[in-house]
Short mmCIF file of C-alpha atoms in Angstrom, two decimals:
data_model
loop_
_atom_site.label_atom_id
_atom_site.label_comp_id
_atom_site.label_asym_id
_atom_site.label_seq_id
_atom_site.Cartn_x
_atom_site.Cartn_y
_atom_site.Cartn_z
CA MET A 155 0.00 0.00 0.00
CA THR A 156 1.36 3.44 -0.96
CA LYS A 157 1.36 6.28 1.56
CA ASN A 158 -0.58 9.36 0.45
CA THR A 159 1.86 12.27 0.94
CA THR A 160 -0.39 14.90 -0.65
CA ALA A 161 -2.53 15.16 2.49
CA SER A 162 0.37 16.73 4.36
CA TYR A 163 2.09 18.61 1.53
CA ASP A 164 4.14 21.52 2.90
CA LEU A 165 3.21 24.51 0.74
CA VAL A 166 5.64 26.88 2.49
CA ALA A 167 8.58 24.51 1.86
CA HIS A 168 7.44 24.16 -1.75
CA LEU A 169 7.38 27.94 -2.16
CA HIS A 170 10.93 28.23 -0.85
CA ARG A 171 12.06 25.57 -3.39
CA GLN A 172 10.03 27.16 -6.21
CA ARG A 173 11.50 30.59 -5.50
CA ALA A 174 15.07 29.28 -5.52
CA PHE A 175 14.47 27.45 -8.81
CA SER A 176 12.65 30.35 -10.45
CA GLU A 177 15.16 32.98 -9.38
CA ARG A 178 18.06 30.80 -10.55
CA THR A 179 16.33 29.92 -13.85
CA PHE A 180 14.55 33.16 -14.80
CA GLY A 181 16.38 35.77 -12.74
CA PRO A 182 15.40 38.02 -9.85
CA GLY A 183 12.88 40.84 -9.70
CA SER A 184 9.22 41.30 -10.49
CA ARG A 185 9.16 39.98 -14.07
CA ALA A 186 5.40 40.66 -13.95
CA ASP A 187 5.09 41.05 -17.72
CA GLY A 188 6.75 37.69 -18.34
CA VAL A 189 4.68 35.92 -15.69
CA LEU A 190 1.46 37.44 -17.05
CA ASP A 191 2.37 36.50 -20.63
CA HIS A 192 3.07 32.93 -19.52
CA ILE A 193 -0.25 32.76 -17.61
CA ALA A 194 -2.07 34.00 -20.73
CA LYS A 195 -0.37 31.26 -22.79
CA GLU A 196 -1.39 28.62 -20.26
CA LEU A 197 -4.99 29.91 -20.24
CA ARG A 198 -5.13 29.55 -24.03
CA GLU A 199 -3.91 25.96 -23.62
CA ILE A 200 -6.62 25.32 -21.00
CA ALA A 201 -9.25 26.78 -23.35
CA ALA A 202 -8.14 24.26 -25.97
CA HIS A 203 -7.89 21.33 -23.50
CA PRO A 204 -9.98 22.11 -20.39
CA ALA A 205 -9.51 18.64 -18.89
CA ASP A 206 -5.69 18.84 -18.88
CA LEU A 207 -4.71 18.92 -15.21
CA GLU A 208 -1.08 19.81 -15.97
CA GLU A 209 -2.15 23.05 -17.66
CA TRP A 210 -4.30 24.03 -14.67
CA ILE A 211 -1.40 23.35 -12.32
CA ASP A 212 0.93 25.42 -14.53
CA VAL A 213 -1.36 28.41 -13.90
CA VAL A 214 -1.27 27.75 -10.15
CA LEU A 215 2.53 27.57 -10.14
CA LEU A 216 2.82 30.74 -12.21
CA ALA A 217 0.46 32.57 -9.84
CA LEU A 218 2.58 31.48 -6.88
CA ASP A 219 5.69 32.65 -8.74
CA GLY A 220 4.07 36.03 -9.37
CA ALA A 221 3.15 36.36 -5.69
CA TRP A 222 6.71 35.93 -4.38
CA ARG A 223 8.01 38.17 -7.15
CA ALA A 224 5.52 40.83 -5.97
CA GLY A 225 7.30 40.77 -2.62
CA TYR A 226 5.35 38.28 -0.53
CA THR A 227 6.96 35.66 1.70
CA PRO A 228 6.08 31.96 1.38
CA GLU A 229 4.29 32.21 4.73
CA ALA A 230 2.22 35.21 3.58
CA ILE A 231 1.34 33.44 0.32
CA ALA A 232 0.20 30.30 2.17
CA SER A 233 -1.84 32.42 4.59
CA ALA A 234 -3.45 34.35 1.73
CA LEU A 235 -4.32 31.10 -0.05
CA ALA A 236 -5.99 29.73 3.10
CA THR A 237 -7.88 32.99 3.64
CA GLN A 238 -9.06 33.25 0.03
CA ALA A 239 -10.24 29.62 0.13
CA SER A 240 -12.26 30.35 3.27
CA LEU A 241 -13.72 33.50 1.74
CA ALA A 242 -14.69 31.56 -1.39
CA CYS A 243 -16.50 29.09 0.86
CA MET A 244 -18.54 31.88 2.38
CA ARG A 245 -19.65 33.49 -0.88
CA SER A 246 -23.24 33.03 -1.91
CA GLY A 247 -24.15 30.67 -4.72
CA GLY A 248 -23.75 27.34 -2.98
CA GLY A 249 -19.96 27.31 -2.79
CA ILE A 250 -20.18 26.41 0.88
CA ARG A 251 -21.04 22.80 0.02
CA TRP A 252 -17.39 21.82 -0.56
CA CYS A 253 -16.04 23.59 2.51
CA SER A 254 -15.76 22.30 6.03
CA ARG A 255 -17.65 24.46 8.50
CA ARG A 256 -14.92 23.71 11.06
CA SER A 257 -12.18 25.08 8.81
CA MET A 258 -13.81 28.51 8.52
CA ARG A 259 -12.60 30.56 11.49
CA THR A 260 -14.74 33.61 10.86
CA THR A 261 -16.44 36.24 12.99
CA PHE A 262 -19.75 37.71 11.82
CA ASN A 263 -21.30 41.04 12.75
CA ALA A 264 -24.92 41.46 13.88
CA ARG A 265 -26.18 41.72 10.29
CA GLY A 266 -24.47 38.49 9.31
CA GLY A 267 -21.64 40.10 7.35
CA VAL A 268 -18.06 38.95 7.70
CA PHE A 269 -15.84 41.48 9.39
CA ARG A 270 -12.88 39.35 10.45
CA VAL A 271 -11.47 36.15 9.04
CA GLY A 272 -9.45 34.22 11.61
CA LEU A 273 -6.92 32.94 9.10
CA GLY A 274 -5.37 36.40 8.79
CA ARG A 275 -5.67 39.16 6.22
CA ASN A 276 -2.34 40.92 6.76
CA PHE A 277 0.13 39.77 4.17
CA PRO A 278 3.32 41.74 4.79
CA ARG A 279 5.53 42.35 1.79
CA ARG A 280 9.27 42.10 1.95
CA SER A 281 11.46 44.32 -0.16
CA LEU A 282 12.81 42.77 -3.37
#
């Protein structure tokens, strides 16, 4: 029987490895235009082959690359991902069905609106 390692995948460690590879391979700095061009290329490939998982993952990896290049730490990126996932769960339109109620650490005001998400909304940038 094979052990499932994806259940405990360390995103922060991955981001440190991805940053080292990307900086070594493509150079330092923002490179926003190049990252955006590459995302646009991948989106065209997804449009042509929407069931291709590798193309979807390429977009995810490029987005993560863009985030560290914009000055965010791996920890801030992981926190933002967790927060955005929780916020997506709380949006109307039935998205809550795939989210665990226990994983959403959220405080609501008297009118039922979210005013604080417990996963953190402060994503400090570091200087490039």
